[in-house]
Tab-separated table of C-alpha atoms in Angstrom:
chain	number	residue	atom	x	y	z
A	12	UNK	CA	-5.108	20.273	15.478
A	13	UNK	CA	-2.658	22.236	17.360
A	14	UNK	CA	-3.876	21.429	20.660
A	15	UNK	CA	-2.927	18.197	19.802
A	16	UNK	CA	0.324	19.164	18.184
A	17	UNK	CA	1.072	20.877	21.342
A	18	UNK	CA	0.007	17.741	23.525
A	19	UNK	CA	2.157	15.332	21.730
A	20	UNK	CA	5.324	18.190	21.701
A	21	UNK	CA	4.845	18.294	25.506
A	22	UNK	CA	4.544	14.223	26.076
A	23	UNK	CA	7.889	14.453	23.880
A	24	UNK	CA	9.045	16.555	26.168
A	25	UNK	CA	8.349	14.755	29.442
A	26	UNK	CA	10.215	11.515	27.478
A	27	UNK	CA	13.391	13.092	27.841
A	28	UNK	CA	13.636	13.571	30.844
A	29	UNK	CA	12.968	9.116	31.051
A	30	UNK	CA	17.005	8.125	31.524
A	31	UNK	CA	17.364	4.425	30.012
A	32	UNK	CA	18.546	2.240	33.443
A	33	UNK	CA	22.038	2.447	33.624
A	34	UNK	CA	22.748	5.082	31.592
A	35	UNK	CA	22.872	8.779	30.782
A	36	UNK	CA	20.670	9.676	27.866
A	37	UNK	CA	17.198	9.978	28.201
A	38	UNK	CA	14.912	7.033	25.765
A	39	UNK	CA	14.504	10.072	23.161
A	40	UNK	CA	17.970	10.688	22.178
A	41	UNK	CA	18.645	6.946	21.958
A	42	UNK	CA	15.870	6.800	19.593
A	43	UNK	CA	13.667	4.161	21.703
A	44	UNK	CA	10.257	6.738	21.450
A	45	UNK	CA	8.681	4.737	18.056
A	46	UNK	CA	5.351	6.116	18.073
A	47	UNK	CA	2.992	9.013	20.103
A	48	UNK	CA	-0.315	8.993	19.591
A	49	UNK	CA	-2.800	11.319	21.086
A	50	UNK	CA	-7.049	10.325	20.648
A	51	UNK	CA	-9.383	11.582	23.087
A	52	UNK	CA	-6.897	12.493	25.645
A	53	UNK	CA	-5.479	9.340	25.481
A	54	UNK	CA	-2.284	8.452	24.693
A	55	UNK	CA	-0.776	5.616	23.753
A	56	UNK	CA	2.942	4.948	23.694
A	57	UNK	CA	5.279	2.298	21.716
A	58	UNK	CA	8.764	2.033	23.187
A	59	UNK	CA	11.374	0.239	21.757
A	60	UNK	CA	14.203	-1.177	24.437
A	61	UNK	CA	17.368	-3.839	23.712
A	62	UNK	CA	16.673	-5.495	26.936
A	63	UNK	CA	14.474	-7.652	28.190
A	64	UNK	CA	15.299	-7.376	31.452
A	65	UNK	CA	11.867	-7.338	33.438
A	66	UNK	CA	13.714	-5.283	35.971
A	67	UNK	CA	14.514	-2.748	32.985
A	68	UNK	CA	11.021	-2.896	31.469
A	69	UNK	CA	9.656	-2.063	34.772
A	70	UNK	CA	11.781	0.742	35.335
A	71	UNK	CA	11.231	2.401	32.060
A	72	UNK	CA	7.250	2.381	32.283
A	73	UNK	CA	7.398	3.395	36.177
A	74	UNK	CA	9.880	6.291	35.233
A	75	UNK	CA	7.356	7.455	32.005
A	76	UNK	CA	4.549	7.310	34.205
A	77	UNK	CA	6.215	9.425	36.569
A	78	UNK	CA	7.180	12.089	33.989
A	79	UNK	CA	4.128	12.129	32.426
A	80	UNK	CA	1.134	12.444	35.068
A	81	UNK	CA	1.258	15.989	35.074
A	82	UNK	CA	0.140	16.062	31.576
A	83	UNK	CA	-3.944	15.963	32.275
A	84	UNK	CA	-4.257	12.437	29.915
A	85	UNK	CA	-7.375	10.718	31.067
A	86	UNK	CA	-4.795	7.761	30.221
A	87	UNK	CA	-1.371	6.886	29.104
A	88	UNK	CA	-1.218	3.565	27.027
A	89	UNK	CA	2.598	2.291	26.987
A	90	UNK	CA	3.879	-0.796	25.127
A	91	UNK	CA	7.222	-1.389	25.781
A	92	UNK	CA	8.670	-3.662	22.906
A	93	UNK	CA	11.842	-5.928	23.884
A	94	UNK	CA	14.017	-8.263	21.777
A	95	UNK	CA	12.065	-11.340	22.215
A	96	UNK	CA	8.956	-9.469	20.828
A	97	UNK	CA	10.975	-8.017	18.264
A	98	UNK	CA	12.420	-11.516	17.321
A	99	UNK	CA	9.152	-13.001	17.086
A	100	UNK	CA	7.689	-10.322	14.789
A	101	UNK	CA	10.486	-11.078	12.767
A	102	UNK	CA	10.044	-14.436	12.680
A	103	UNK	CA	6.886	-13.729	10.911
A	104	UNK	CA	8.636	-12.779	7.829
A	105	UNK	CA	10.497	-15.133	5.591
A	106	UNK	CA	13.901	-13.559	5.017
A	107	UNK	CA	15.042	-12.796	1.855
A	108	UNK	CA	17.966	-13.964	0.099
A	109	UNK	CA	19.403	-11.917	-2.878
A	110	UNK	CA	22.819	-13.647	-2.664
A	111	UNK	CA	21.965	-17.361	-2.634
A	112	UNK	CA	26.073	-18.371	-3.615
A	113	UNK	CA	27.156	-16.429	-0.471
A	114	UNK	CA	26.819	-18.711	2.793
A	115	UNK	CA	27.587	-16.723	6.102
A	116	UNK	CA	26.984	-12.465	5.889
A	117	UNK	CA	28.821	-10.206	8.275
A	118	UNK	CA	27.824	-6.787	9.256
A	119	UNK	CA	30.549	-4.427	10.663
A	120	UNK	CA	28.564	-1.060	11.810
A	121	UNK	CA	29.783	1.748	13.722
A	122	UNK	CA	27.683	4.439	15.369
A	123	UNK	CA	30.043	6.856	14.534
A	124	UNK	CA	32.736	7.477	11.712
A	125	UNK	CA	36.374	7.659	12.481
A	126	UNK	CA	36.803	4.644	14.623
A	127	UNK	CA	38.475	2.262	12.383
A	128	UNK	CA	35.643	0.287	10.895
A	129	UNK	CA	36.901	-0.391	7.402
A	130	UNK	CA	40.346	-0.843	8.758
A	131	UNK	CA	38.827	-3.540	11.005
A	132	UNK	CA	36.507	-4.943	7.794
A	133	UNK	CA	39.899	-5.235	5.543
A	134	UNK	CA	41.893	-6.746	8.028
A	135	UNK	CA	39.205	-9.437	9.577
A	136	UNK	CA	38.711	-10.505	5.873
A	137	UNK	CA	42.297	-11.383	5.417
A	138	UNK	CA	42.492	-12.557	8.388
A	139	UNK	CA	39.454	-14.838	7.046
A	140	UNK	CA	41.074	-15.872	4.444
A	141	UNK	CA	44.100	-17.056	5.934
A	142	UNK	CA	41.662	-19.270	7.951
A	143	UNK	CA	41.288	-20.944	4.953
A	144	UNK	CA	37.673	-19.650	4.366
A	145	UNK	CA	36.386	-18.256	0.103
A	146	UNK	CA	36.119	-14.455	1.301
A	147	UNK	CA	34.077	-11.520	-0.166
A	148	UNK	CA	34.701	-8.018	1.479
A	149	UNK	CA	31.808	-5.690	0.458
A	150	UNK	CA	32.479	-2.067	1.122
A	151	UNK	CA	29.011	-0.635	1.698
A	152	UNK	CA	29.920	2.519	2.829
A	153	UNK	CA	28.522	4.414	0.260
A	154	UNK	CA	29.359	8.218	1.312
A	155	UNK	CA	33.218	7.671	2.232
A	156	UNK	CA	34.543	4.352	0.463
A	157	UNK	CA	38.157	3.773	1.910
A	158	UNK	CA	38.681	0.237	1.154
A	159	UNK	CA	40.268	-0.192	-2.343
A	160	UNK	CA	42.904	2.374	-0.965
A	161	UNK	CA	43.549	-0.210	1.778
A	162	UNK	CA	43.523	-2.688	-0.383
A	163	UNK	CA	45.872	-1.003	-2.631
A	164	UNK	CA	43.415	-0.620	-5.544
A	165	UNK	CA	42.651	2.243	-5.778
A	166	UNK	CA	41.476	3.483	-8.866
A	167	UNK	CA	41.106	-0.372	-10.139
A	168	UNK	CA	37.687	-0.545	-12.320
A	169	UNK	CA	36.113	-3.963	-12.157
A	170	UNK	CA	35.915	-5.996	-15.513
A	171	UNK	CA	32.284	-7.521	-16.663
A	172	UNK	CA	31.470	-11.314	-17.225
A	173	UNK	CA	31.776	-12.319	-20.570
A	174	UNK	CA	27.625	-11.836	-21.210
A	175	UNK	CA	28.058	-8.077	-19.812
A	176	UNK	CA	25.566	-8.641	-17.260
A	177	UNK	CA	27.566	-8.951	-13.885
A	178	UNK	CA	30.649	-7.013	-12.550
A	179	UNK	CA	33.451	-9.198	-11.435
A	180	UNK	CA	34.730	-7.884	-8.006
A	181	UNK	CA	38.225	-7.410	-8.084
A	182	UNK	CA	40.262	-9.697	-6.110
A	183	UNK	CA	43.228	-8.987	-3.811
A	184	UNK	CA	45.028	-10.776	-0.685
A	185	UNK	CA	43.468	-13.879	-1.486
A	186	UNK	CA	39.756	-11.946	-0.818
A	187	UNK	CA	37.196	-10.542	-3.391
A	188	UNK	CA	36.379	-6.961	-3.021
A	189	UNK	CA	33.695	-4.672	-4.518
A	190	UNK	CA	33.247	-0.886	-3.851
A	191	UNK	CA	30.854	1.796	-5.100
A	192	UNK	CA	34.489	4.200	-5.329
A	193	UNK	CA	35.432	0.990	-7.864
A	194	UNK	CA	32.212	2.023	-9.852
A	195	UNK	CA	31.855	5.304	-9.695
A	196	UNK	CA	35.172	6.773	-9.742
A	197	UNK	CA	37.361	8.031	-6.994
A	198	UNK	CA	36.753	11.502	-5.207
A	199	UNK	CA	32.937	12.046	-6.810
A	200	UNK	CA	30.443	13.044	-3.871
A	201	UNK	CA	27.787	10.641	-3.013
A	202	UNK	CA	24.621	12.605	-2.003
A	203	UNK	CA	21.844	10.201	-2.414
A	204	UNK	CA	18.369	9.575	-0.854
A	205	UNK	CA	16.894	6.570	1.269
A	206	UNK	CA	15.496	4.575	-2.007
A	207	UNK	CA	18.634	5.486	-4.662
A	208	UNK	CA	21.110	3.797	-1.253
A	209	UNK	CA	18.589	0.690	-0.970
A	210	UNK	CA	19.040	0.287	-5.101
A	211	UNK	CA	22.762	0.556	-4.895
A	212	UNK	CA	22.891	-2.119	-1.817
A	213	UNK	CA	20.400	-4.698	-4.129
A	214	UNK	CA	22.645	-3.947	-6.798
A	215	UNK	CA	26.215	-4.571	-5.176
A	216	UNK	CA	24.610	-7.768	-3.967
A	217	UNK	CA	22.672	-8.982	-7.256
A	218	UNK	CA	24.981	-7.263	-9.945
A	219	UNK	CA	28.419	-8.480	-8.725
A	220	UNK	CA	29.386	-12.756	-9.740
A	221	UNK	CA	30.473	-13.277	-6.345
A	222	UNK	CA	30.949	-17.081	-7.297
A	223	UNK	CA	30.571	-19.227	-4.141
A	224	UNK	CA	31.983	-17.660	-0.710
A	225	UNK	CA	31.723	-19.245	2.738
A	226	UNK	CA	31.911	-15.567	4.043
A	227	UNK	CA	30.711	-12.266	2.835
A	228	UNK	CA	32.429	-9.578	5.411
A	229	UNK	CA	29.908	-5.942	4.712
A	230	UNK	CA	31.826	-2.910	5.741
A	231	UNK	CA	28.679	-0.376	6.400
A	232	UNK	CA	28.630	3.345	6.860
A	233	UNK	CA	28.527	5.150	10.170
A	234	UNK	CA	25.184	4.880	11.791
A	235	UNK	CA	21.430	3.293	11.275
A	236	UNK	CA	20.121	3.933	8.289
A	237	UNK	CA	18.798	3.103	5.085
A	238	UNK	CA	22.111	0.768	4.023
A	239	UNK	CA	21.618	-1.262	7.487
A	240	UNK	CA	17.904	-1.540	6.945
A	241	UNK	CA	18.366	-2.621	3.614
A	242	UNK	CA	21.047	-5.527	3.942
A	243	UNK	CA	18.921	-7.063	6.493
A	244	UNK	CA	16.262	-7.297	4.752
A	245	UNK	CA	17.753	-8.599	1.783
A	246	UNK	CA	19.991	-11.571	3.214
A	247	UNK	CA	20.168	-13.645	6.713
A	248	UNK	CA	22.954	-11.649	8.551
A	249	UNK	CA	24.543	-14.416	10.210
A	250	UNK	CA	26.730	-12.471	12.404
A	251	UNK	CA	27.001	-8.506	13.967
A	252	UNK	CA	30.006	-6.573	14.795
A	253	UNK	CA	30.025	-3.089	16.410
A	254	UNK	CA	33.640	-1.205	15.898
A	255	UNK	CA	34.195	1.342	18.447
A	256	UNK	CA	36.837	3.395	20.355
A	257	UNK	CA	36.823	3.369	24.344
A	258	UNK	CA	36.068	7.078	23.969
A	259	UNK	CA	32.478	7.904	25.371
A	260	UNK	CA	30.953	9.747	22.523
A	261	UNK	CA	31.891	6.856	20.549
A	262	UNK	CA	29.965	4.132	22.851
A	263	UNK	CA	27.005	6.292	22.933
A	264	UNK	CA	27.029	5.805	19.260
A	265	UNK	CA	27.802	2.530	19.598
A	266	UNK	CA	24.814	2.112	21.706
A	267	UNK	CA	22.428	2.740	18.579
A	268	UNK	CA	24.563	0.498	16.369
A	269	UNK	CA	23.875	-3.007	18.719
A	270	UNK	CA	20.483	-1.788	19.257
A	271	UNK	CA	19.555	-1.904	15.363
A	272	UNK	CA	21.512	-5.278	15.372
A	273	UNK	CA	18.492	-6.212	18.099
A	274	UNK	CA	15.801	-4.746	16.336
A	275	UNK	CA	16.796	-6.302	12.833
A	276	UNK	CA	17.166	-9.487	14.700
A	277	UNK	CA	20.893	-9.927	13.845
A	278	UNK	CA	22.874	-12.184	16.004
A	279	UNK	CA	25.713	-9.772	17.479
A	280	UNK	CA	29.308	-11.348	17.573
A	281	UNK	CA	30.690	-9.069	19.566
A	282	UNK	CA	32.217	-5.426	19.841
A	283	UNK	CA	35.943	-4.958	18.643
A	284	UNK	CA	37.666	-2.009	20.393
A	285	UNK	CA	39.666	-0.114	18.152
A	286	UNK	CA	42.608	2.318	19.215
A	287	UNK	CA	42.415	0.567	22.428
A	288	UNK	CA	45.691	2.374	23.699
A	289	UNK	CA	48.342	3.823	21.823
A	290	UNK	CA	51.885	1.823	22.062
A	291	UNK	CA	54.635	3.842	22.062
A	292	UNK	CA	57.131	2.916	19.401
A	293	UNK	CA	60.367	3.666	21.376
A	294	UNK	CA	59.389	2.751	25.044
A	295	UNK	CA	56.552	0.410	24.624
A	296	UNK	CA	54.222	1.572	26.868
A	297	UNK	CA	50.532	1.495	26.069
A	298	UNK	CA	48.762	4.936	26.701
A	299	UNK	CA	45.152	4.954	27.746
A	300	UNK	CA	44.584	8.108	25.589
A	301	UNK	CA	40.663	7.476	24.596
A	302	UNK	CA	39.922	5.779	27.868
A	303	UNK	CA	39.198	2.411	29.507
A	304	UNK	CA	36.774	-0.191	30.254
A	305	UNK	CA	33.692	1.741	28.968
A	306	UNK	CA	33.502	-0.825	25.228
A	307	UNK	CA	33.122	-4.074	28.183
A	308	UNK	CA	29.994	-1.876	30.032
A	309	UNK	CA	28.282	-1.566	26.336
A	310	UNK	CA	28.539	-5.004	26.050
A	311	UNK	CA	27.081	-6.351	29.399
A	312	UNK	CA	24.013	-4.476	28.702
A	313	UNK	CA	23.758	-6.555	25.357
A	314	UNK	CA	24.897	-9.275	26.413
A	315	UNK	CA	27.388	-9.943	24.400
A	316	UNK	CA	31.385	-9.499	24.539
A	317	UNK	CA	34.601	-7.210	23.640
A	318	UNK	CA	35.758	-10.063	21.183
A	319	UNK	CA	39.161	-7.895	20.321
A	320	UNK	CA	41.286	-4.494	21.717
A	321	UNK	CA	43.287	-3.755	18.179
A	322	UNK	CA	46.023	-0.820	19.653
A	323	UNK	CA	46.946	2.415	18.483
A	324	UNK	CA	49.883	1.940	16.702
A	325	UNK	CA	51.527	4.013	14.222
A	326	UNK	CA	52.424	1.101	11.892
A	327	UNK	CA	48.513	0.462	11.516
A	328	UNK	CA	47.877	4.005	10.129
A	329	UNK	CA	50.713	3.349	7.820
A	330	UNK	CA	49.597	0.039	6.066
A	331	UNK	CA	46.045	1.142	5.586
A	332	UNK	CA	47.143	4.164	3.488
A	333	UNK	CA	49.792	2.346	1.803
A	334	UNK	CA	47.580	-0.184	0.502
A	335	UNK	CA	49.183	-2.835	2.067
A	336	UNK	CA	46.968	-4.133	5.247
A	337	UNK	CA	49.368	-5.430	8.549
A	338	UNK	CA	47.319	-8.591	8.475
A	339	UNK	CA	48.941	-9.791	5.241
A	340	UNK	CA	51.926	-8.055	5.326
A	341	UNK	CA	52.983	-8.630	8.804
A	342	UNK	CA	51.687	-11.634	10.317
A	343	UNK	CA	53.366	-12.061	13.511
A	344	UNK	CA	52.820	-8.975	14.742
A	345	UNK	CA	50.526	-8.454	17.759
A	346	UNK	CA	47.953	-6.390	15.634
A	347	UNK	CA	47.640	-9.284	13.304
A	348	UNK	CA	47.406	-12.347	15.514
A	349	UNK	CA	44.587	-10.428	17.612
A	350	UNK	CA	42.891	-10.463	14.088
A	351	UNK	CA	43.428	-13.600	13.267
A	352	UNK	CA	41.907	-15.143	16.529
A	353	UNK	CA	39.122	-12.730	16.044
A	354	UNK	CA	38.399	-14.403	13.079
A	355	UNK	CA	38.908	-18.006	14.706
A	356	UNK	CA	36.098	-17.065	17.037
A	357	UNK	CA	33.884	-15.568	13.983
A	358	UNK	CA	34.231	-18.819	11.925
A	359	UNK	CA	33.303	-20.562	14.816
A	360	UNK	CA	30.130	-18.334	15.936
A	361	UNK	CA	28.585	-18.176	12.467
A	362	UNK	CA	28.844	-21.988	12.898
A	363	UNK	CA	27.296	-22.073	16.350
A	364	UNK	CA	24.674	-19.901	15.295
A	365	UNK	CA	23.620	-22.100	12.237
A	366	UNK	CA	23.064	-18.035	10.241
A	367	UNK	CA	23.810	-20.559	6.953
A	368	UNK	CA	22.009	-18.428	4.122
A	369	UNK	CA	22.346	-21.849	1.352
A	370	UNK	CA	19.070	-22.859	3.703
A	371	UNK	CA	16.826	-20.028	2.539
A	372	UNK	CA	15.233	-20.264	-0.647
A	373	UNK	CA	16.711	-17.534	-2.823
A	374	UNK	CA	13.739	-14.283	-4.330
């Protein structure tokens, strides 16, 4: 038993040293290693890439190889699983839909907190609704709920249908909005396992009269986990959007948020760069303070595009804690118009992409 303990600790080893193609961290820290597994000296190996680039694929199992011959394994058995695999096992499965009222679901995921996600959920639903489209705005991030302070109701307890057995969401700049801070009371400390965070997603989607919405905007927590899992399991996410910052740290984070999006077989929209340069307020000038150009390199390797660069701007800051989001409040600025044709391009994806959930059969 330890021999092969200390077999499989030394093939992890070897692993990370394997740099993805094109990038600096090794296929362990980017989580692509799904499965070791050592019998008879024989190992066999299930990797997990977002590409499907045959140049890629071939580079990953030539570089493993060459880590990994030095280990004595009469053979090393590596399946390299790529989004068109992935889609087809998917395929398999009829998706579930918990929300049959709701037509078109949006994920916004970050790798990392801090970069502006719920700010970017709050304002893209307005934005939404001024489109003309019936809105819902779930905030799903279940360890640090912002958006009822953004949306100027905070501490605002949602009233019951008249039977008791639904919460009504609470409704705001022409959007509907539900949050587990709503439920549970503001300031309390969320410290809950995987299946009490899968309960509270079925619930938010199940226990809340939504009433009939074209668009359901989900406003996730930092990371891959059990929430993410979850919501696409339990509804056809029509549509993916990664929120970063052009800082580094932040699109190696990022990197893990479009590859679940790939391996939960979600369409990704796009990425939407926040504090993409800070404007001065008295010159004008934009200031590259978190970098440049790195958010468009994330997206060419997922083939996909930087769909909006929302700026650093003081005034921003300000109407998220003042519960009164720029989108409604002030239109024509440039903050709010690169919204609004973010949304034009949403509304028109979700379309393209036929991710209409009144076509599955609701469980």
């Amino acid at each position: 038993m330890h021999a092969a303990n200390d077999m499989k600790e030394a093939m992890q080893n070897a692993l990370k040293q394997v740099i993805y193609p094109n990038f600096e961290k090794d296929i362990v820290s980017f989580g692509f290693v799904s499965k070791i597994e050592i019998n008879n000296n024989v190992c066999y190996l299930k990797i997990n890439i977002p590409s499907s680039n045959e140049q890629v694929i071939a580079k990953v199992r030539e570089d493993i190889l060459a880590k990994t011959q030095g280990l004595g394994f009469a053979n090393i058995d590596i399946e390299i699983v790529t989004p068109n695999v992935q889609k087809a096992q998917a395929q398999q499965q009829a998706p579930k839909n918990l929300a049959p009222t709701i037509k078109h679901f949006v994920m916004v995921s970050s790798g990392k907190g801090g970069v502006g996600k719920s700010t970017t959920s709050v304002n893209l639903a307005i934005s939404l609704a001024k489109s003309g489209k019936r809105v819902g705005l779930l905030d799903a991030d279940i360890y640090g709920p912002n958006v009822p302070r953004m949306l100027g109701l905070d501490g605002v307890e949602p009233r019951t249908t008249q039977d008791g057995k639904k919460l009504l969401p609470l409704e705001q700049y022409g959007i509907k909005m539900i949050s587990i801070e709503s439920i549970y009371g503001k300031g309390q400390s969320f410290i809950w396992r995987g299946p009490v965070v899968m309960r509270i997603i079925t619930q938010l989607l199940q226990d809340v009269d939504w009433g009939e919405l074209d668009i359901m905007v989900v406003d996730m927590p930092p990371g891959t986990g059990d929430a993410q899992l979850t919501l696409a399991q339990s509804v056809p996410v029509g549509a993916g959007i990664n929120v970063t910052t052009p800082q580094m740290v932040a699109i190696d984070d990022g990197f893990r948020a479009l590859d679940m999006f790939a391996k939960c077989n979600i369409p990704i929209f796009g990425i939407i760069e926040n504090m993409s340069g800070f404007v001065c307020p008295d010159c004008d000038k934009t200031y590259e303070i978190f970098g440049k150009g790195n958010s468009q390199a994330l997206a060419q390797e997922f083939h996909t595009e930087v769909v909006a660069r929302i700026p650093l701007e003081p005034s921003i800051v300000a109407a998220s804690d003042s519960g009164k989001p720029i989108s409604f409040y002030e239109p024509n600025s440039k903050t709010s118009k690169i919204y609004m044709e973010c949304a034009v391009r949403l509304i028109d994806f979700l379309q393209t992409h036929k991710a209409d959930n009144s076509t599955i059969q609701p469980q």
